[in-house]
């Protein structure tokens, strides 16, 4: 017995037409699609092995304190640069202007140089003085010679609280500048902190990403005497948190131990 073809193909055709009509309708499978999409996203999130951390994360920023080329790097008597003879890649000379004097063509890391030029301009507009560049980037070899010179001048004990050993200097990072205001005197002297320019820097440097690294009364933590002229660039984000938290050393800010002495000094005193 032969069947009429119409009875064989009609049901399939009806189902096909019905299905096409559903698909052609807007939002026909909207809810189902969203559910499937949501499930896919959840699965991807669960199976993700590494998730990028925000720069605002304290732990991520603290990780950067070990990186010699980072603005967050912490270098002191217990934390040498790695490598010890590190040299920054991108530096440039600071531009002299009515607000900034750089007769020795001193250099810094480019971002720090730009920030210091902006700081000097604002300081000049505030009538706090023209910023003078005394000492910027120092190479490993230069710092080695400088420390030897300080040792001859002050003896080893005196040199240890006035200058860093090569590989332990903030100047080697390219993020530091020793400054003064020539017209106000006290260049590279503690009395600079009492000048109009020194006071302005102590109050306002953080707004441009700088801190006075070695504040008065912090030698037991930093290992160095008071240096109101020593500006260290850490970036605006860290400088703002540092200022708002009323911190006076990077060691305390990051939760690192005091670094009054070098490891070899501690070892020698223990042996004695």
PDB file of C-alpha atoms in Angstrom:
ATOM      1  CA  UNK A   1       0.000   0.000   0.000  1.00  0.00           C
ATOM      2  CA  UNK A   2       1.433   3.303  -1.054  1.00  0.00           C
ATOM      3  CA  UNK A   3       1.050   6.393   1.115  1.00  0.00           C
ATOM      4  CA  UNK A   4       0.220   9.768  -0.284  1.00  0.00           C
ATOM      5  CA  UNK A   5       3.406  11.918  -0.110  1.00  0.00           C
ATOM      6  CA  UNK A   6       1.416  14.753   1.356  1.00  0.00           C
ATOM      7  CA  UNK A   7       0.879  12.706   4.535  1.00  0.00           C
ATOM      8  CA  UNK A   8       4.586  11.958   4.786  1.00  0.00           C
ATOM      9  CA  UNK A   9       5.992  15.495   4.364  1.00  0.00           C
ATOM     10  CA  UNK A  10       3.150  17.659   5.672  1.00  0.00           C
ATOM     11  CA  UNK A  11       3.864  17.205   9.407  1.00  0.00           C
ATOM     12  CA  UNK A  12       7.564  18.049   8.942  1.00  0.00           C
ATOM     13  CA  UNK A  13       6.729  21.128   6.892  1.00  0.00           C
ATOM     14  CA  UNK A  14       4.242  22.339   9.487  1.00  0.00           C
ATOM     15  CA  UNK A  15       6.877  22.001  12.267  1.00  0.00           C
ATOM     16  CA  UNK A  16       9.471  23.807  10.174  1.00  0.00           C
ATOM     17  CA  UNK A  17       7.149  26.723   9.448  1.00  0.00           C
ATOM     18  CA  UNK A  18       6.163  26.914  13.145  1.00  0.00           C
ATOM     19  CA  UNK A  19       9.805  26.982  14.218  1.00  0.00           C
ATOM     20  CA  UNK A  20      10.716  29.689  11.743  1.00  0.00           C
ATOM     21  CA  UNK A  21       7.858  31.844  12.913  1.00  0.00           C
ATOM     22  CA  UNK A  22       9.077  31.618  16.502  1.00  0.00           C
ATOM     23  CA  UNK A  23      12.656  32.505  15.602  1.00  0.00           C
ATOM     24  CA  UNK A  24      11.559  35.474  13.546  1.00  0.00           C
ATOM     25  CA  UNK A  25       9.784  36.977  16.569  1.00  0.00           C
ATOM     26  CA  UNK A  26      11.882  39.497  18.556  1.00  0.00           C
ATOM     27  CA  UNK A  27      12.859  38.256  22.022  1.00  0.00           C
ATOM     28  CA  UNK A  28      11.683  34.769  21.094  1.00  0.00           C
ATOM     29  CA  UNK A  29      14.507  33.167  22.990  1.00  0.00           C
ATOM     30  CA  UNK A  30      15.699  36.267  24.822  1.00  0.00           C
ATOM     31  CA  UNK A  31      15.383  34.874  28.315  1.00  0.00           C
ATOM     32  CA  UNK A  32      16.938  31.538  27.417  1.00  0.00           C
ATOM     33  CA  UNK A  33      19.799  33.328  25.659  1.00  0.00           C
ATOM     34  CA  UNK A  34      20.500  35.512  28.690  1.00  0.00           C
ATOM     35  CA  UNK A  35      20.460  32.497  31.005  1.00  0.00           C
ATOM     36  CA  UNK A  36      22.925  30.629  28.793  1.00  0.00           C
ATOM     37  CA  UNK A  37      25.150  33.689  28.517  1.00  0.00           C
ATOM     38  CA  UNK A  38      25.131  34.145  32.299  1.00  0.00           C
ATOM     39  CA  UNK A  39      26.060  30.506  32.842  1.00  0.00           C
ATOM     40  CA  UNK A  40      28.959  30.820  30.385  1.00  0.00           C
ATOM     41  CA  UNK A  41      30.296  33.903  32.190  1.00  0.00           C
ATOM     42  CA  UNK A  42      30.055  32.185  35.567  1.00  0.00           C
ATOM     43  CA  UNK A  43      31.913  29.177  34.231  1.00  0.00           C
ATOM     44  CA  UNK A  44      34.667  31.369  32.779  1.00  0.00           C
ATOM     45  CA  UNK A  45      35.043  33.201  36.093  1.00  0.00           C
ATOM     46  CA  UNK A  46      35.344  29.954  38.043  1.00  0.00           C
ATOM     47  CA  UNK A  47      37.876  28.428  35.674  1.00  0.00           C
ATOM     48  CA  UNK A  48      40.052  31.572  35.463  1.00  0.00           C
ATOM     49  CA  UNK A  49      43.434  30.728  37.002  1.00  0.00           C
ATOM     50  CA  UNK A  50      44.947  34.230  37.278  1.00  0.00           C
ATOM     51  CA  UNK A  51      42.935  37.397  37.733  1.00  0.00           C
ATOM     52  CA  UNK A  52      44.653  40.756  37.230  1.00  0.00           C
ATOM     53  CA  UNK A  53      44.917  42.872  40.365  1.00  0.00           C
ATOM     54  CA  UNK A  54      44.127  46.548  40.353  1.00  0.00           C
ATOM     55  CA  UNK A  55      47.003  48.975  40.910  1.00  0.00           C
ATOM     56  CA  UNK A  56      44.969  50.281  43.821  1.00  0.00           C
ATOM     57  CA  UNK A  57      45.541  46.952  45.557  1.00  0.00           C
ATOM     58  CA  UNK A  58      47.948  47.417  48.459  1.00  0.00           C
ATOM     59  CA  UNK A  59      49.418  43.951  47.973  1.00  0.00           C
ATOM     60  CA  UNK A  60      50.093  44.603  44.302  1.00  0.00           C
ATOM     61  CA  UNK A  61      51.768  47.924  45.051  1.00  0.00           C
ATOM     62  CA  UNK A  62      53.830  46.304  47.817  1.00  0.00           C
ATOM     63  CA  UNK A  63      55.047  43.756  45.274  1.00  0.00           C
ATOM     64  CA  UNK A  64      56.369  46.676  43.213  1.00  0.00           C
ATOM     65  CA  UNK A  65      58.556  47.827  46.113  1.00  0.00           C
ATOM     66  CA  UNK A  66      60.956  45.008  45.185  1.00  0.00           C
ATOM     67  CA  UNK A  67      61.237  46.092  41.531  1.00  0.00           C
ATOM     68  CA  UNK A  68      64.225  48.396  40.972  1.00  0.00           C
ATOM     69  CA  UNK A  69      62.563  50.171  38.033  1.00  0.00           C
ATOM     70  CA  UNK A  70      59.288  50.856  39.854  1.00  0.00           C
ATOM     71  CA  UNK A  71      58.227  54.208  41.317  1.00  0.00           C
ATOM     72  CA  UNK A  72      57.272  52.287  44.454  1.00  0.00           C
ATOM     73  CA  UNK A  73      60.675  50.667  45.007  1.00  0.00           C
ATOM     74  CA  UNK A  74      61.963  50.778  48.582  1.00  0.00           C
ATOM     75  CA  UNK A  75      65.731  50.849  48.857  1.00  0.00           C
ATOM     76  CA  UNK A  76      67.536  51.209  52.164  1.00  0.00           C
ATOM     77  CA  UNK A  77      70.369  49.660  54.190  1.00  0.00           C
ATOM     78  CA  UNK A  78      68.539  46.327  54.384  1.00  0.00           C
ATOM     79  CA  UNK A  79      66.997  46.431  50.910  1.00  0.00           C
ATOM     80  CA  UNK A  80      69.610  46.754  48.132  1.00  0.00           C
ATOM     81  CA  UNK A  81      68.650  47.312  44.520  1.00  0.00           C
ATOM     82  CA  UNK A  82      68.394  44.212  42.351  1.00  0.00           C
ATOM     83  CA  UNK A  83      70.637  44.162  40.406  1.00  0.00           C
ATOM     84  CA  UNK A  84      73.060  46.036  42.635  1.00  0.00           C
ATOM     85  CA  UNK A  85      74.360  48.110  39.706  1.00  0.00           C
ATOM     86  CA  UNK A  86      70.857  48.924  38.431  1.00  0.00           C
ATOM     87  CA  UNK A  87      70.484  51.897  36.095  1.00  0.00           C
ATOM     88  CA  UNK A  88      67.091  53.294  34.968  1.00  0.00           C
ATOM     89  CA  UNK A  89      66.274  53.085  31.276  1.00  0.00           C
ATOM     90  CA  UNK A  90      64.403  56.317  30.580  1.00  0.00           C
ATOM     91  CA  UNK A  91      65.898  59.467  32.065  1.00  0.00           C
ATOM     92  CA  UNK A  92      66.059  63.038  30.926  1.00  0.00           C
ATOM     93  CA  UNK A  93      67.596  66.331  31.947  1.00  0.00           C
ATOM     94  CA  UNK A  94      65.374  68.727  33.872  1.00  0.00           C
ATOM     95  CA  UNK A  95      64.685  71.939  31.982  1.00  0.00           C
ATOM     96  CA  UNK A  96      65.889  75.171  33.538  1.00  0.00           C
ATOM     97  CA  UNK A  97      63.318  77.975  33.715  1.00  0.00           C
ATOM     98  CA  UNK A  98      62.363  80.924  35.888  1.00  0.00           C
ATOM     99  CA  UNK A  99      61.086  78.416  38.455  1.00  0.00           C
ATOM    100  CA  UNK A 100      63.834  75.780  38.215  1.00  0.00           C
ATOM    101  CA  UNK A 101      67.616  76.070  37.938  1.00  0.00           C
ATOM    102  CA  UNK A 102      69.620  73.073  36.712  1.00  0.00           C
ATOM    103  CA  UNK A 103      73.096  74.359  35.762  1.00  0.00           C
ATOM    104  CA  UNK A 104      74.736  70.913  35.996  1.00  0.00           C
ATOM    105  CA  UNK A 105      72.251  69.271  33.597  1.00  0.00           C
ATOM    106  CA  UNK A 106      71.137  66.758  36.242  1.00  0.00           C
ATOM    107  CA  UNK A 107      68.805  63.954  35.217  1.00  0.00           C
ATOM    108  CA  UNK A 108      65.936  61.934  36.660  1.00  0.00           C
ATOM    109  CA  UNK A 109      63.543  59.275  35.415  1.00  0.00           C
ATOM    110  CA  UNK A 110      61.341  61.056  32.869  1.00  0.00           C
ATOM    111  CA  UNK A 111      58.077  60.871  34.868  1.00  0.00           C
ATOM    112  CA  UNK A 112      59.811  62.163  37.998  1.00  0.00           C
ATOM    113  CA  UNK A 113      61.471  64.975  36.044  1.00  0.00           C
ATOM    114  CA  UNK A 114      58.133  66.135  34.635  1.00  0.00           C
ATOM    115  CA  UNK A 115      56.547  66.037  38.086  1.00  0.00           C
ATOM    116  CA  UNK A 116      59.412  68.025  39.643  1.00  0.00           C
ATOM    117  CA  UNK A 117      59.188  70.685  36.935  1.00  0.00           C
ATOM    118  CA  UNK A 118      55.467  71.047  37.691  1.00  0.00           C
ATOM    119  CA  UNK A 119      56.226  71.254  41.420  1.00  0.00           C
ATOM    120  CA  UNK A 120      58.871  73.932  40.854  1.00  0.00           C
ATOM    121  CA  UNK A 121      56.459  75.986  38.758  1.00  0.00           C
ATOM    122  CA  UNK A 122      53.763  75.882  41.439  1.00  0.00           C
ATOM    123  CA  UNK A 123      56.325  76.681  44.133  1.00  0.00           C
ATOM    124  CA  UNK A 124      57.517  79.706  42.162  1.00  0.00           C
ATOM    125  CA  UNK A 125      53.949  80.931  41.643  1.00  0.00           C
ATOM    126  CA  UNK A 126      53.419  80.595  45.399  1.00  0.00           C
ATOM    127  CA  UNK A 127      56.451  82.910  45.835  1.00  0.00           C
ATOM    128  CA  UNK A 128      58.296  80.245  47.829  1.00  0.00           C
ATOM    129  CA  UNK A 129      61.427  80.495  45.668  1.00  0.00           C
ATOM    130  CA  UNK A 130      63.181  79.139  42.611  1.00  0.00           C
ATOM    131  CA  UNK A 131      64.089  75.460  43.016  1.00  0.00           C
ATOM    132  CA  UNK A 132      67.769  74.657  42.518  1.00  0.00           C
ATOM    133  CA  UNK A 133      68.911  71.159  41.477  1.00  0.00           C
ATOM    134  CA  UNK A 134      71.855  69.986  43.609  1.00  0.00           C
ATOM    135  CA  UNK A 135      72.063  66.231  42.990  1.00  0.00           C
ATOM    136  CA  UNK A 136      69.951  63.873  40.892  1.00  0.00           C
ATOM    137  CA  UNK A 137      70.688  60.482  39.374  1.00  0.00           C
ATOM    138  CA  UNK A 138      73.896  58.814  40.533  1.00  0.00           C
ATOM    139  CA  UNK A 139      75.313  55.695  38.943  1.00  0.00           C
ATOM    140  CA  UNK A 140      76.575  52.735  40.970  1.00  0.00           C
ATOM    141  CA  UNK A 141      80.190  53.747  40.326  1.00  0.00           C
ATOM    142  CA  UNK A 142      79.569  57.381  41.249  1.00  0.00           C
ATOM    143  CA  UNK A 143      77.893  56.365  44.502  1.00  0.00           C
ATOM    144  CA  UNK A 144      80.810  54.072  45.270  1.00  0.00           C
ATOM    145  CA  UNK A 145      83.239  56.976  44.931  1.00  0.00           C
ATOM    146  CA  UNK A 146      80.964  59.294  46.921  1.00  0.00           C
ATOM    147  CA  UNK A 147      80.741  56.897  49.863  1.00  0.00           C
ATOM    148  CA  UNK A 148      84.512  56.492  49.902  1.00  0.00           C
ATOM    149  CA  UNK A 149      84.865  60.275  49.902  1.00  0.00           C
ATOM    150  CA  UNK A 150      82.432  60.636  52.824  1.00  0.00           C
ATOM    151  CA  UNK A 151      84.338  57.946  54.718  1.00  0.00           C
ATOM    152  CA  UNK A 152      87.594  59.884  54.303  1.00  0.00           C
ATOM    153  CA  UNK A 153      85.854  63.076  55.406  1.00  0.00           C
ATOM    154  CA  UNK A 154      83.783  61.828  58.367  1.00  0.00           C
ATOM    155  CA  UNK A 155      85.135  58.352  59.121  1.00  0.00           C
ATOM    156  CA  UNK A 156      83.103  55.183  58.516  1.00  0.00           C
ATOM    157  CA  UNK A 157      80.586  55.821  61.311  1.00  0.00           C
ATOM    158  CA  UNK A 158      79.961  59.364  60.062  1.00  0.00           C
ATOM    159  CA  UNK A 159      79.688  58.268  56.435  1.00  0.00           C
ATOM    160  CA  UNK A 160      77.117  55.581  57.257  1.00  0.00           C
ATOM    161  CA  UNK A 161      74.542  58.143  58.463  1.00  0.00           C
ATOM    162  CA  UNK A 162      75.268  60.682  55.700  1.00  0.00           C
ATOM    163  CA  UNK A 163      75.594  58.618  52.547  1.00  0.00           C
ATOM    164  CA  UNK A 164      74.416  55.286  51.155  1.00  0.00           C
ATOM    165  CA  UNK A 165      76.641  52.511  49.936  1.00  0.00           C
ATOM    166  CA  UNK A 166      76.537  51.826  46.208  1.00  0.00           C
ATOM    167  CA  UNK A 167      73.487  49.695  45.387  1.00  0.00           C
ATOM    168  CA  UNK A 168      71.623  51.037  48.423  1.00  0.00           C
ATOM    169  CA  UNK A 169      71.094  54.636  47.291  1.00  0.00           C
ATOM    170  CA  UNK A 170      67.783  56.214  46.307  1.00  0.00           C
ATOM    171  CA  UNK A 171      69.706  58.458  43.918  1.00  0.00           C
ATOM    172  CA  UNK A 172      70.641  55.363  41.907  1.00  0.00           C
ATOM    173  CA  UNK A 173      66.945  54.785  41.136  1.00  0.00           C
ATOM    174  CA  UNK A 174      66.684  58.085  39.259  1.00  0.00           C
ATOM    175  CA  UNK A 175      63.669  58.995  41.394  1.00  0.00           C
ATOM    176  CA  UNK A 176      65.427  61.363  43.796  1.00  0.00           C
ATOM    177  CA  UNK A 177      66.651  64.945  43.683  1.00  0.00           C
ATOM    178  CA  UNK A 178      68.433  66.980  46.338  1.00  0.00           C
ATOM    179  CA  UNK A 179      67.140  70.535  46.072  1.00  0.00           C
ATOM    180  CA  UNK A 180      67.607  73.963  47.594  1.00  0.00           C
ATOM    181  CA  UNK A 181      66.617  77.593  47.092  1.00  0.00           C
ATOM    182  CA  UNK A 182      69.831  79.478  46.503  1.00  0.00           C
ATOM    183  CA  UNK A 183      68.450  82.871  47.526  1.00  0.00           C
ATOM    184  CA  UNK A 184      67.340  81.496  50.911  1.00  0.00           C
ATOM    185  CA  UNK A 185      70.621  79.834  51.888  1.00  0.00           C
ATOM    186  CA  UNK A 186      71.004  76.569  53.842  1.00  0.00           C
ATOM    187  CA  UNK A 187      71.730  74.532  50.694  1.00  0.00           C
ATOM    188  CA  UNK A 188      72.039  70.819  51.609  1.00  0.00           C
ATOM    189  CA  UNK A 189      71.831  71.753  55.291  1.00  0.00           C
ATOM    190  CA  UNK A 190      69.225  70.851  57.882  1.00  0.00           C
ATOM    191  CA  UNK A 191      68.325  74.512  58.316  1.00  0.00           C
ATOM    192  CA  UNK A 192      66.802  74.313  54.818  1.00  0.00           C
ATOM    193  CA  UNK A 193      63.748  72.839  56.531  1.00  0.00           C
ATOM    194  CA  UNK A 194      63.191  76.207  58.254  1.00  0.00           C
ATOM    195  CA  UNK A 195      63.371  78.284  55.081  1.00  0.00           C
ATOM    196  CA  UNK A 196      60.284  79.408  53.181  1.00  0.00           C
ATOM    197  CA  UNK A 197      61.084  76.991  50.366  1.00  0.00           C
ATOM    198  CA  UNK A 198      61.799  74.077  52.700  1.00  0.00           C
ATOM    199  CA  UNK A 199      58.507  74.568  54.533  1.00  0.00           C
ATOM    200  CA  UNK A 200      56.567  74.825  51.279  1.00  0.00           C
ATOM    201  CA  UNK A 201      58.058  71.553  50.051  1.00  0.00           C
ATOM    202  CA  UNK A 202      57.276  69.760  53.312  1.00  0.00           C
ATOM    203  CA  UNK A 203      53.633  70.874  53.026  1.00  0.00           C
ATOM    204  CA  UNK A 204      53.030  70.527  49.290  1.00  0.00           C
ATOM    205  CA  UNK A 205      55.461  68.105  47.615  1.00  0.00           C
ATOM    206  CA  UNK A 206      53.022  65.185  48.038  1.00  0.00           C
ATOM    207  CA  UNK A 207      50.568  66.813  45.621  1.00  0.00           C
ATOM    208  CA  UNK A 208      53.102  66.234  42.843  1.00  0.00           C
ATOM    209  CA  UNK A 209      54.044  62.692  43.869  1.00  0.00           C
ATOM    210  CA  UNK A 210      57.054  63.514  46.077  1.00  0.00           C
ATOM    211  CA  UNK A 211      57.851  62.946  49.747  1.00  0.00           C
ATOM    212  CA  UNK A 212      60.633  64.259  51.969  1.00  0.00           C
ATOM    213  CA  UNK A 213      62.261  60.868  52.403  1.00  0.00           C
ATOM    214  CA  UNK A 214      64.361  61.476  55.514  1.00  0.00           C
ATOM    215  CA  UNK A 215      62.307  63.502  57.965  1.00  0.00           C
ATOM    216  CA  UNK A 216      63.474  64.830  61.297  1.00  0.00           C
ATOM    217  CA  UNK A 217      63.555  62.197  64.052  1.00  0.00           C
ATOM    218  CA  UNK A 218      63.421  59.153  61.751  1.00  0.00           C
ATOM    219  CA  UNK A 219      67.094  58.096  61.778  1.00  0.00           C
ATOM    220  CA  UNK A 220      66.326  54.979  63.842  1.00  0.00           C
ATOM    221  CA  UNK A 221      64.063  53.807  60.996  1.00  0.00           C
ATOM    222  CA  UNK A 222      65.745  55.104  57.837  1.00  0.00           C
ATOM    223  CA  UNK A 223      69.359  54.999  59.004  1.00  0.00           C
ATOM    224  CA  UNK A 224      70.013  58.580  57.892  1.00  0.00           C
ATOM    225  CA  UNK A 225      70.000  61.983  59.527  1.00  0.00           C
ATOM    226  CA  UNK A 226      67.370  64.609  58.742  1.00  0.00           C
ATOM    227  CA  UNK A 227      67.515  65.697  55.068  1.00  0.00           C
ATOM    228  CA  UNK A 228      64.781  68.253  54.269  1.00  0.00           C
ATOM    229  CA  UNK A 229      66.357  68.724  50.813  1.00  0.00           C
ATOM    230  CA  UNK A 230      65.990  65.053  49.738  1.00  0.00           C
ATOM    231  CA  UNK A 231      62.868  64.656  47.582  1.00  0.00           C
ATOM    232  CA  UNK A 232      61.814  61.170  46.521  1.00  0.00           C
ATOM    233  CA  UNK A 233      59.264  60.560  43.768  1.00  0.00           C
ATOM    234  CA  UNK A 234      56.747  57.794  44.562  1.00  0.00           C
ATOM    235  CA  UNK A 235      53.879  58.845  42.274  1.00  0.00           C
ATOM    236  CA  UNK A 236      50.732  60.767  43.173  1.00  0.00           C
ATOM    237  CA  UNK A 237      48.747  57.744  44.318  1.00  0.00           C
ATOM    238  CA  UNK A 238      51.243  56.604  46.949  1.00  0.00           C
ATOM    239  CA  UNK A 239      52.174  60.161  47.960  1.00  0.00           C
ATOM    240  CA  UNK A 240      48.504  60.972  48.647  1.00  0.00           C
ATOM    241  CA  UNK A 241      48.038  57.899  50.832  1.00  0.00           C
ATOM    242  CA  UNK A 242      51.354  58.609  52.561  1.00  0.00           C
ATOM    243  CA  UNK A 243      50.283  62.188  53.327  1.00  0.00           C
ATOM    244  CA  UNK A 244      46.750  61.308  54.427  1.00  0.00           C
ATOM    245  CA  UNK A 245      48.078  58.548  56.696  1.00  0.00           C
ATOM    246  CA  UNK A 246      50.519  61.009  58.290  1.00  0.00           C
ATOM    247  CA  UNK A 247      53.474  58.688  57.660  1.00  0.00           C
ATOM    248  CA  UNK A 248      57.071  59.872  57.988  1.00  0.00           C
ATOM    249  CA  UNK A 249      58.976  56.917  56.466  1.00  0.00           C
ATOM    250  CA  UNK A 250      58.405  54.495  53.598  1.00  0.00           C
ATOM    251  CA  UNK A 251      59.417  51.660  55.900  1.00  0.00           C
ATOM    252  CA  UNK A 252      56.448  52.331  58.170  1.00  0.00           C
ATOM    253  CA  UNK A 253      54.110  52.987  55.247  1.00  0.00           C
ATOM    254  CA  UNK A 254      54.821  49.586  53.666  1.00  0.00           C
ATOM    255  CA  UNK A 255      55.281  47.709  56.940  1.00  0.00           C
ATOM    256  CA  UNK A 256      58.989  47.009  56.454  1.00  0.00           C
ATOM    257  CA  UNK A 257      61.426  46.704  59.380  1.00  0.00           C
ATOM    258  CA  UNK A 258      63.588  49.622  60.442  1.00  0.00           C
ATOM    259  CA  UNK A 259      66.812  49.856  58.459  1.00  0.00           C
ATOM    260  CA  UNK A 260      69.119  51.830  60.721  1.00  0.00           C
ATOM    261  CA  UNK A 261      72.037  49.507  60.023  1.00  0.00           C
ATOM    262  CA  UNK A 262      73.395  47.421  57.157  1.00  0.00           C
ATOM    263  CA  UNK A 263      73.171  43.654  57.496  1.00  0.00           C
ATOM    264  CA  UNK A 264      76.934  43.387  57.952  1.00  0.00           C
ATOM    265  CA  UNK A 265      76.838  45.948  60.774  1.00  0.00           C
ATOM    266  CA  UNK A 266      74.194  43.909  62.588  1.00  0.00           C
ATOM    267  CA  UNK A 267      76.168  40.700  62.066  1.00  0.00           C
ATOM    268  CA  UNK A 268      79.403  42.237  63.310  1.00  0.00           C
ATOM    269  CA  UNK A 269      77.758  43.652  66.439  1.00  0.00           C
ATOM    270  CA  UNK A 270      76.198  40.252  67.140  1.00  0.00           C
ATOM    271  CA  UNK A 271      79.568  38.508  66.817  1.00  0.00           C
ATOM    272  CA  UNK A 272      81.213  41.071  69.098  1.00  0.00           C
TER     273      UNK A 272
END
